[in-house]
Every structure is written in C-alpha cells, then in structure tokens.
mmCIF file of C-alpha atoms in Angstrom:
data_model
loop_
_atom_site.group_PDB
_atom_site.id
_atom_site.type_symbol
_atom_site.label_atom_id
_atom_site.label_comp_id
_atom_site.label_asym_id
_atom_site.label_seq_id
_atom_site.Cartn_x
_atom_site.Cartn_y
_atom_site.Cartn_z
ATOM 1 C CA MET A 1 73.387 124.963 100.266
ATOM 2 C CA GLY A 2 72.064 122.799 97.673
ATOM 3 C CA CYS A 3 73.450 125.609 95.133
ATOM 4 C CA ILE A 4 77.279 125.511 96.008
ATOM 5 C CA ALA A 5 77.084 121.459 96.416
ATOM 6 C CA SER A 6 75.708 120.988 92.472
ATOM 7 C CA ALA A 7 78.377 124.089 91.990
ATOM 8 C CA ILE A 8 80.984 121.868 93.967
ATOM 9 C CA LEU A 9 80.197 118.419 92.031
ATOM 10 C CA THR A 10 80.372 120.359 88.220
ATOM 11 C CA ASN A 11 83.445 121.923 88.751
ATOM 12 C CA GLU A 12 84.788 118.104 90.393
ATOM 13 C CA LEU A 13 83.379 116.584 86.858
ATOM 14 C CA LEU A 14 84.991 119.328 84.635
ATOM 15 C CA LEU A 15 87.647 118.448 85.845
ATOM 16 C CA SER A 16 87.931 115.040 85.885
ATOM 17 C CA LEU A 17 85.991 115.291 82.224
ATOM 18 C CA VAL A 18 89.668 117.362 81.344
ATOM 19 C CA ALA A 19 91.996 114.587 83.354
ATOM 20 C CA THR A 20 90.188 111.909 80.762
ATOM 21 C CA GLY A 21 90.844 114.148 77.982
ATOM 22 C CA GLU A 22 86.502 114.065 77.590
ATOM 23 C CA VAL A 23 86.279 118.134 77.222
ATOM 24 C CA PHE A 24 89.260 118.599 75.050
ATOM 25 C CA GLY A 25 87.407 119.134 71.831
ATOM 26 C CA TYR A 26 84.870 121.472 73.332
ATOM 27 C CA GLU A 27 87.897 123.380 74.388
ATOM 28 C CA ARG A 28 89.465 123.472 70.828
ATOM 29 C CA ASP A 29 86.188 124.612 69.646
ATOM 30 C CA MET A 30 85.717 127.500 71.698
ATOM 31 C CA ALA A 31 89.339 128.994 70.871
ATOM 32 C CA SER A 32 89.245 128.550 67.101
ATOM 33 C CA ILE A 33 85.081 130.496 67.586
ATOM 34 C CA SER A 34 87.020 133.052 69.622
ATOM 35 C CA THR A 35 89.591 133.690 67.121
ATOM 36 C CA CYS A 36 86.878 133.336 63.797
ATOM 37 C CA GLU A 37 87.050 136.370 62.108
ATOM 38 C CA LEU A 38 84.296 135.385 59.768
ATOM 39 C CA ALA A 39 81.020 133.222 59.985
ATOM 40 C CA VAL A 40 79.847 132.171 56.324
ATOM 41 C CA VAL A 41 76.531 131.641 55.500
ATOM 42 C CA MET A 42 74.947 129.328 53.677
ATOM 43 C CA PRO A 43 71.569 128.445 53.115
ATOM 44 C CA ILE A 44 70.427 124.949 51.043
ATOM 45 C CA PHE A 45 67.353 123.241 49.414
ATOM 46 C CA ASN A 46 68.073 119.915 48.065
ATOM 47 C CA GLU A 47 71.865 120.842 46.077
ATOM 48 C CA ALA A 48 73.197 117.850 46.248
ATOM 49 C CA GLY A 49 73.963 118.063 42.413
ATOM 50 C CA CYS A 50 76.576 120.179 43.095
ATOM 51 C CA LEU A 51 77.218 120.880 46.594
ATOM 52 C CA GLY A 52 80.443 119.104 46.460
ATOM 53 C CA SER A 53 82.057 121.529 44.156
ATOM 54 C CA VAL A 54 80.805 124.580 45.684
ATOM 55 C CA LEU A 55 82.027 123.883 49.214
ATOM 56 C CA GLU A 56 85.795 122.725 46.991
ATOM 57 C CA GLU A 57 85.636 126.153 45.277
ATOM 58 C CA TRP A 58 84.765 128.316 48.242
ATOM 59 C CA THR A 59 87.234 126.324 51.439
ATOM 60 C CA ALA A 60 89.836 126.812 48.882
ATOM 61 C CA VAL A 61 89.857 130.371 48.463
ATOM 62 C CA LEU A 62 88.608 131.180 51.910
ATOM 63 C CA ASP A 63 92.436 129.464 52.931
ATOM 64 C CA ARG A 64 94.073 130.944 50.878
ATOM 65 C CA THR A 65 93.514 134.041 52.107
ATOM 66 C CA GLY A 66 95.284 133.278 55.196
ATOM 67 C CA ILE A 67 91.719 134.230 57.694
ATOM 68 C CA ALA A 68 90.392 132.305 60.866
ATOM 69 C CA TRP A 69 86.274 131.235 59.301
ATOM 70 C CA ARG A 70 83.611 129.435 60.001
ATOM 71 C CA LEU A 71 81.514 127.721 57.679
ATOM 72 C CA LEU A 72 77.566 128.367 59.206
ATOM 73 C CA ALA A 73 75.376 125.591 56.613
ATOM 74 C CA LEU A 74 71.878 125.858 56.913
ATOM 75 C CA ASP A 75 69.667 122.562 55.442
ATOM 76 C CA ASP A 76 66.182 124.486 54.703
ATOM 77 C CA GLY A 77 64.699 120.834 54.986
ATOM 78 C CA SER A 78 65.980 119.121 51.805
ATOM 79 C CA MET A 79 64.072 116.178 50.741
ATOM 80 C CA ASP A 80 67.752 114.810 48.402
ATOM 81 C CA ASP A 81 71.077 113.784 49.498
ATOM 82 C CA THR A 82 72.518 117.411 51.126
ATOM 83 C CA PRO A 83 71.511 115.898 54.504
ATOM 84 C CA SER A 84 74.492 113.476 53.586
ATOM 85 C CA VAL A 85 76.487 115.189 51.619
ATOM 86 C CA LEU A 86 76.984 117.964 54.620
ATOM 87 C CA SER A 87 77.166 115.142 57.334
ATOM 88 C CA SER A 88 80.596 114.353 54.977
ATOM 89 C CA TRP A 89 82.204 117.263 54.476
ATOM 90 C CA LEU A 90 81.461 118.726 59.151
ATOM 91 C CA VAL A 91 83.663 115.421 59.065
ATOM 92 C CA ARG A 92 86.191 116.033 56.098
ATOM 93 C CA LEU A 93 86.176 120.260 57.809
ATOM 94 C CA GLY A 94 85.402 119.122 61.504
ATOM 95 C CA PRO A 95 83.330 121.449 63.431
ATOM 96 C CA GLU A 96 86.460 123.981 64.475
ATOM 97 C CA ARG A 97 84.937 124.967 60.513
ATOM 98 C CA MET A 98 81.860 123.870 59.869
ATOM 99 C CA GLU A 99 78.542 123.745 61.749
ATOM 100 C CA VAL A 100 75.417 122.395 59.822
ATOM 101 C CA LEU A 101 72.343 123.566 61.137
ATOM 102 C CA HIS A 102 68.690 121.622 60.235
ATOM 103 C CA HIS A 103 65.259 122.663 59.782
ATOM 104 C CA ALA A 104 62.027 122.892 58.232
ATOM 105 C CA ASN A 105 61.469 124.512 54.990
ATOM 106 C CA ARG A 106 61.604 127.939 56.096
ATOM 107 C CA GLY A 107 62.297 129.703 52.930
ATOM 108 C CA HIS A 108 65.939 131.045 52.261
ATOM 109 C CA GLY A 109 65.622 134.669 53.460
ATOM 110 C CA ARG A 110 64.492 133.286 56.763
ATOM 111 C CA SER A 111 67.258 130.588 56.616
ATOM 112 C CA CYS A 112 69.767 132.801 56.220
ATOM 113 C CA VAL A 113 68.072 135.286 58.942
ATOM 114 C CA ARG A 114 68.810 132.639 61.146
ATOM 115 C CA GLY A 115 72.815 132.085 60.095
ATOM 116 C CA TYR A 116 72.921 135.433 60.494
ATOM 117 C CA LEU A 117 72.080 135.459 64.076
ATOM 118 C CA ARG A 118 73.968 132.207 65.088
ATOM 119 C CA ALA A 119 76.960 133.832 63.475
ATOM 120 C CA CYS A 120 76.168 137.261 66.065
ATOM 121 C CA GLU A 121 75.491 134.867 68.661
ATOM 122 C CA LEU A 122 78.986 133.286 67.690
ATOM 123 C CA GLY A 123 80.742 137.077 68.366
ATOM 124 C CA VAL A 124 82.224 136.585 65.418
ATOM 125 C CA PRO A 125 82.969 140.102 64.182
ATOM 126 C CA TRP A 126 82.141 139.827 59.960
ATOM 127 C CA VAL A 127 79.058 136.785 58.481
ATOM 128 C CA MET A 128 79.006 136.549 54.762
ATOM 129 C CA GLN A 129 76.347 135.206 52.756
ATOM 130 C CA ILE A 130 76.848 133.594 49.477
ATOM 131 C CA ASP A 131 74.266 130.546 48.384
ATOM 132 C CA SER A 132 75.196 127.209 47.209
ATOM 133 C CA ASP A 133 73.759 127.250 43.927
ATOM 134 C CA GLY A 134 77.058 127.355 42.534
ATOM 135 C CA GLN A 135 76.540 130.913 41.201
ATOM 136 C CA CYS A 136 78.458 132.763 43.566
ATOM 137 C CA ASP A 137 82.034 133.108 42.180
ATOM 138 C CA ALA A 138 84.340 132.615 44.682
ATOM 139 C CA SER A 139 87.140 135.499 43.337
ATOM 140 C CA PHE A 140 85.237 137.874 43.760
ATOM 141 C CA PHE A 141 86.004 137.324 47.496
ATOM 142 C CA ALA A 142 89.211 139.013 48.273
ATOM 143 C CA PRO A 143 88.113 141.940 46.738
ATOM 144 C CA VAL A 144 84.821 142.316 48.947
ATOM 145 C CA TRP A 145 87.129 141.100 52.167
ATOM 146 C CA SER A 146 89.186 144.210 51.313
ATOM 147 C CA ALA A 147 86.604 146.652 50.986
ATOM 148 C CA ARG A 148 85.468 146.232 54.693
ATOM 149 C CA ASN A 149 87.759 148.244 56.483
ATOM 150 C CA SER A 150 86.227 151.592 56.591
ATOM 151 C CA VAL A 151 82.781 150.471 55.802
ATOM 152 C CA ASP A 152 79.653 147.718 57.454
ATOM 153 C CA VAL A 153 78.406 145.999 54.850
ATOM 154 C CA VAL A 154 79.813 145.504 51.438
ATOM 155 C CA TYR A 155 77.842 144.223 48.633
ATOM 156 C CA GLY A 156 78.551 141.658 45.377
ATOM 157 C CA VAL A 157 77.337 144.183 42.910
ATOM 158 C CA ARG A 158 76.335 141.643 39.817
ATOM 159 C CA ARG A 159 76.820 144.132 37.005
ATOM 160 C CA ARG A 160 76.853 140.917 34.782
ATOM 161 C CA ARG A 161 74.682 138.009 34.909
ATOM 162 C CA LEU A 162 74.612 134.668 33.032
ATOM 163 C CA ASP A 163 71.800 133.434 34.557
ATOM 164 C CA GLY A 164 69.671 134.742 31.720
ATOM 165 C CA TRP A 165 67.540 138.246 31.078
ATOM 166 C CA ARG A 166 64.695 137.187 32.635
ATOM 167 C CA ARG A 167 66.670 137.263 35.999
ATOM 168 C CA VAL A 168 67.999 141.036 35.094
ATOM 169 C CA LEU A 169 65.374 141.809 34.197
ATOM 170 C CA ALA A 170 63.380 140.982 37.895
ATOM 171 C CA SER A 171 66.201 143.069 39.464
ATOM 172 C CA VAL A 172 65.366 145.966 37.567
ATOM 173 C CA LEU A 173 62.142 145.708 37.912
ATOM 174 C CA LEU A 174 62.555 144.271 42.266
ATOM 175 C CA ARG A 175 65.315 147.611 42.637
ATOM 176 C CA ARG A 176 62.037 150.087 41.282
ATOM 177 C CA LEU A 177 59.789 148.178 43.852
ATOM 178 C CA VAL A 178 62.150 148.290 46.547
ATOM 179 C CA ARG A 179 62.620 152.591 46.532
ATOM 180 C CA ALA A 180 58.414 152.811 45.849
ATOM 181 C CA ARG A 181 57.806 150.935 48.615
ATOM 182 C CA SER A 182 60.034 151.557 50.991
ATOM 183 C CA GLY A 183 62.120 155.158 50.445
ATOM 184 C CA VAL A 184 65.614 154.145 49.928
ATOM 185 C CA ASP A 185 67.493 153.031 46.547
ATOM 186 C CA CYS A 186 69.387 149.794 47.259
ATOM 187 C CA PRO A 187 71.217 148.415 44.767
ATOM 188 C CA ASP A 188 71.098 145.343 44.176
ATOM 189 C CA ALA A 189 68.719 144.387 47.742
ATOM 190 C CA ASN A 190 68.862 140.323 47.094
ATOM 191 C CA VAL A 191 71.947 139.508 46.068
ATOM 192 C CA PRO A 192 73.381 136.605 48.498
ATOM 193 C CA TYR A 193 76.952 138.231 48.025
ATOM 194 C CA ARG A 194 77.249 140.339 50.750
ATOM 195 C CA LEU A 195 79.356 141.158 54.455
ATOM 196 C CA MET A 196 78.570 142.646 56.923
ATOM 197 C CA ARG A 197 79.714 144.040 60.881
ATOM 198 C CA THR A 198 77.770 141.132 63.077
ATOM 199 C CA ALA A 199 78.207 144.095 65.248
ATOM 200 C CA GLY A 200 74.557 145.970 65.730
ATOM 201 C CA LEU A 201 72.826 143.350 63.176
ATOM 202 C CA ARG A 202 70.883 141.447 65.896
ATOM 203 C CA GLY A 203 69.056 144.394 66.658
ATOM 204 C CA LEU A 204 68.366 145.026 62.623
ATOM 205 C CA LEU A 205 67.739 141.240 62.345
ATOM 206 C CA ALA A 206 65.445 142.024 65.196
ATOM 207 C CA THR A 207 63.178 144.905 63.409
ATOM 208 C CA ILE A 208 62.257 142.686 60.347
ATOM 209 C CA PRO A 209 58.788 140.657 60.817
ATOM 210 C CA GLY A 210 59.668 136.742 61.278
ATOM 211 C CA ASP A 211 56.910 136.451 58.156
ATOM 212 C CA PHE A 212 58.772 138.614 55.885
ATOM 213 C CA ASP A 213 59.469 135.638 53.420
ATOM 214 C CA LEU A 214 62.659 137.747 51.500
ATOM 215 C CA ALA A 215 64.112 138.918 54.178
ATOM 216 C CA ASN A 216 68.130 139.734 52.901
ATOM 217 C CA ILE A 217 65.525 142.612 50.536
ATOM 218 C CA ALA A 218 64.440 143.537 54.716
ATOM 219 C CA LEU A 219 67.967 143.794 55.731
ATOM 220 C CA ALA A 220 69.352 145.861 53.275
ATOM 221 C CA VAL A 221 66.660 148.144 53.003
ATOM 222 C CA GLN A 222 67.226 147.874 56.566
ATOM 223 C CA LEU A 223 70.694 148.767 56.976
ATOM 224 C CA ARG A 224 70.634 151.482 54.179
ATOM 225 C CA ARG A 225 67.724 153.080 56.818
ATOM 226 C CA ALA A 226 69.832 153.473 59.610
ATOM 227 C CA GLY A 227 73.025 154.549 57.781
ATOM 228 C CA TRP A 228 75.254 151.789 57.777
ATOM 229 C CA ARG A 229 78.145 151.961 55.950
ATOM 230 C CA GLU A 230 78.445 150.679 52.366
ATOM 231 C CA ALA A 231 80.793 149.460 49.181
ATOM 232 C CA CYS A 232 79.551 147.656 46.550
ATOM 233 C CA VAL A 233 82.314 145.981 44.627
ATOM 234 C CA ASP A 234 81.105 144.664 40.843
ATOM 235 C CA ILE A 235 80.436 140.775 40.556
ATOM 236 C CA VAL A 236 79.695 138.591 37.584
ATOM 237 C CA PHE A 237 76.415 135.942 38.501
ATOM 238 C CA ARG A 238 77.215 132.559 37.077
ATOM 239 C CA PRO A 239 74.343 130.591 35.544
ATOM 240 C CA ARG A 240 72.686 128.273 38.429
ATOM 241 C CA ALA A 241 75.193 124.856 38.332
ATOM 242 C CA SER A 242 71.813 122.859 39.651
ATOM 243 C CA GLY A 243 68.040 122.725 41.768
ATOM 244 C CA GLU A 244 65.998 125.464 40.895
ATOM 245 C CA PRO A 245 65.601 128.881 42.179
ATOM 246 C CA SER A 246 64.151 130.302 45.393
ATOM 247 C CA VAL A 247 61.805 132.838 43.548
ATOM 248 C CA PRO A 248 61.070 130.733 40.065
ATOM 249 C CA LEU A 249 60.470 133.092 37.704
ATOM 250 C CA HIS A 250 56.748 132.058 36.782
ATOM 251 C CA ARG A 251 55.610 133.139 40.392
ATOM 252 C CA PHE A 252 57.546 136.214 40.420
ATOM 253 C CA ALA A 253 54.684 138.625 40.518
ATOM 254 C CA VAL A 254 52.994 136.978 43.337
ATOM 255 C CA LYS A 255 56.257 137.490 45.064
ATOM 256 C CA ALA A 256 56.430 140.844 44.342
ATOM 257 C CA ALA A 257 53.005 141.833 45.391
ATOM 258 C CA GLU A 258 53.525 140.338 48.651
ATOM 259 C CA LEU A 259 56.862 141.771 48.967
ATOM 260 C CA ALA A 260 55.172 145.404 48.192
ATOM 261 C CA VAL A 261 52.558 144.933 51.103
ATOM 262 C CA GLN A 262 55.779 144.053 53.636
ATOM 263 C CA LEU A 263 57.750 146.427 53.265
ATOM 264 C CA GLY A 264 54.983 149.038 53.193
ATOM 265 C CA ARG A 265 54.620 147.093 57.181
ATOM 266 C CA LEU A 266 58.310 146.911 57.506
ATOM 267 C CA PRO A 267 59.990 148.919 60.341
ATOM 268 C CA ALA A 268 62.424 152.115 60.790
ATOM 269 C CA PRO A 269 64.852 151.003 62.654
ATOM 270 C CA ALA A 270 65.130 153.638 65.224
ATOM 271 C CA ALA A 271 68.054 153.261 67.697
ATOM 272 C CA VAL A 272 69.602 150.757 65.781
ATOM 273 C CA PRO A 273 73.259 151.604 66.114
ATOM 274 C CA ARG A 274 75.619 151.305 63.151
ATOM 275 C CA GLY A 275 78.229 148.553 62.764
ATOM 276 C CA GLY A 276 80.971 150.000 63.205
#
C-alpha cells in the first residue's frame, strides 16, 4: 500500500513539475539523446592551452555534417584551467549536446573506456573517440563517417605523422609487439581516431581488465578477435598543439614491457556478438 501511495505522490509531483515547466529541460535532454546518432568521446588532461580551438574545429565540422551528435568530455583530473574551459563550453553548447564528466586521474585509456560505457548507456548507435591535443584533424571525419555503413568499426590510420620520427618508430614497434603478444595484426591499435558501433561494445569492454592502462590497444585487439568488420581511412596526424603526451617517449620502454605482460593475460572475447 505504501508503494502505491508513493507512486501516486510521485506522479502528482511530476505532473506539478510539468505544469510549472521545471522538467521541460529534462524532457528536452532525453529527447535529444534518443535522436542522437553519434557520441564523441574526448579524454582531456591539462589541455587548456588548445582545448578551445579543438572544440571550435570539431563542433563546426560536426554541425556541417547535419548529424545529431553529443560530446562526452572526460576531464581526467586536470590541474590547469581545463575545467573552466569545459564549463564555458557547456554553457555554449548546452546539456543537449555536451556532457562533462570529471574524475581523478586514471589515464587516457581508462578515461576512454568510461566514455564508451557512457555512450552505451545513452543508447547512441555510434561512438567516436578523438583526442583533445589538436592532433586529430577534423577534416577527415567525413570520410570516416561515410565508411561506417557496412562495417562495425572505422579506424583512422596514421599514414602520415607530423609529430616526429620517434613517434613513427614507436607506432611501428607497437604494431609488432601487439601482433607478437596477441596474435592479431592491428594496423594502428592505439589510434585515437576511431568510430565504433555501440551494439555489443559493452560486452567487449567487459573483457578488458580494469587495470589495463592502454585500454584502446586492448579494445582494438578484442574487436579484431571478435570478428568485427573493419574499415580503415588514411589520415594525417598533426603535431600536438600543447600539453604533454599520455606516454612520453622516455617512458615508452617501460610502458611497452607492461603492455606485453597485459596483452598476454588478455582473455579471448568468447561469445561476444559482433556490432552490426
């Protein structure tokens, strides 16, 4: 009887709020999410110096496509003015098109995983990950988006890297390490420029241990193991506009050794359905 009374009171309260207009924003947000085609996941750590220009570039390109999109900005414990930049952009875009998630520093990969899971929760059919440092050129978004229809994941493959020969060498060595330890060949396993279906994605994310630091690499391996259909689009990767890379070159050997161990322990994604 108490539950019934509570339900009646809840309904009466809801009707009262609707009558006064206090839930219109909530209803509008829910409607915008239900029609959203794409969630853009952007992990951010101390990028106040370039974040505004990156958001200007990407929101302009996304608007020109005519698709309904929602930005998921993940502040990974920034210690500069990143939170204030995000606050101003949240006011500018509104909660219908932007959501800011703050958390203590957990690293780039695990921040991405939180964003992917949030996209799955929202029921958005596609999720794309980009970085916030200015290296992801938005001019390549249109061909990546166009390539999605007959596949489950589209990778922007960094055929040209303008961020130095050491990063090119690191990518070559990383590809060989991933192939040797996982048994699959991923053209650019750690690329941030990736578009994925959310259907079935949660199941694959569940196979990645919570302490797997370079989670985007683990996800690329699991997507290939699970037989998801892939497409690749050549992109140009620009130099960083500001900030520091998530894996500095002087720590590459340490991170590579850690990755080798974690890849060896990565379980096979048994019985995880393909995205499409």
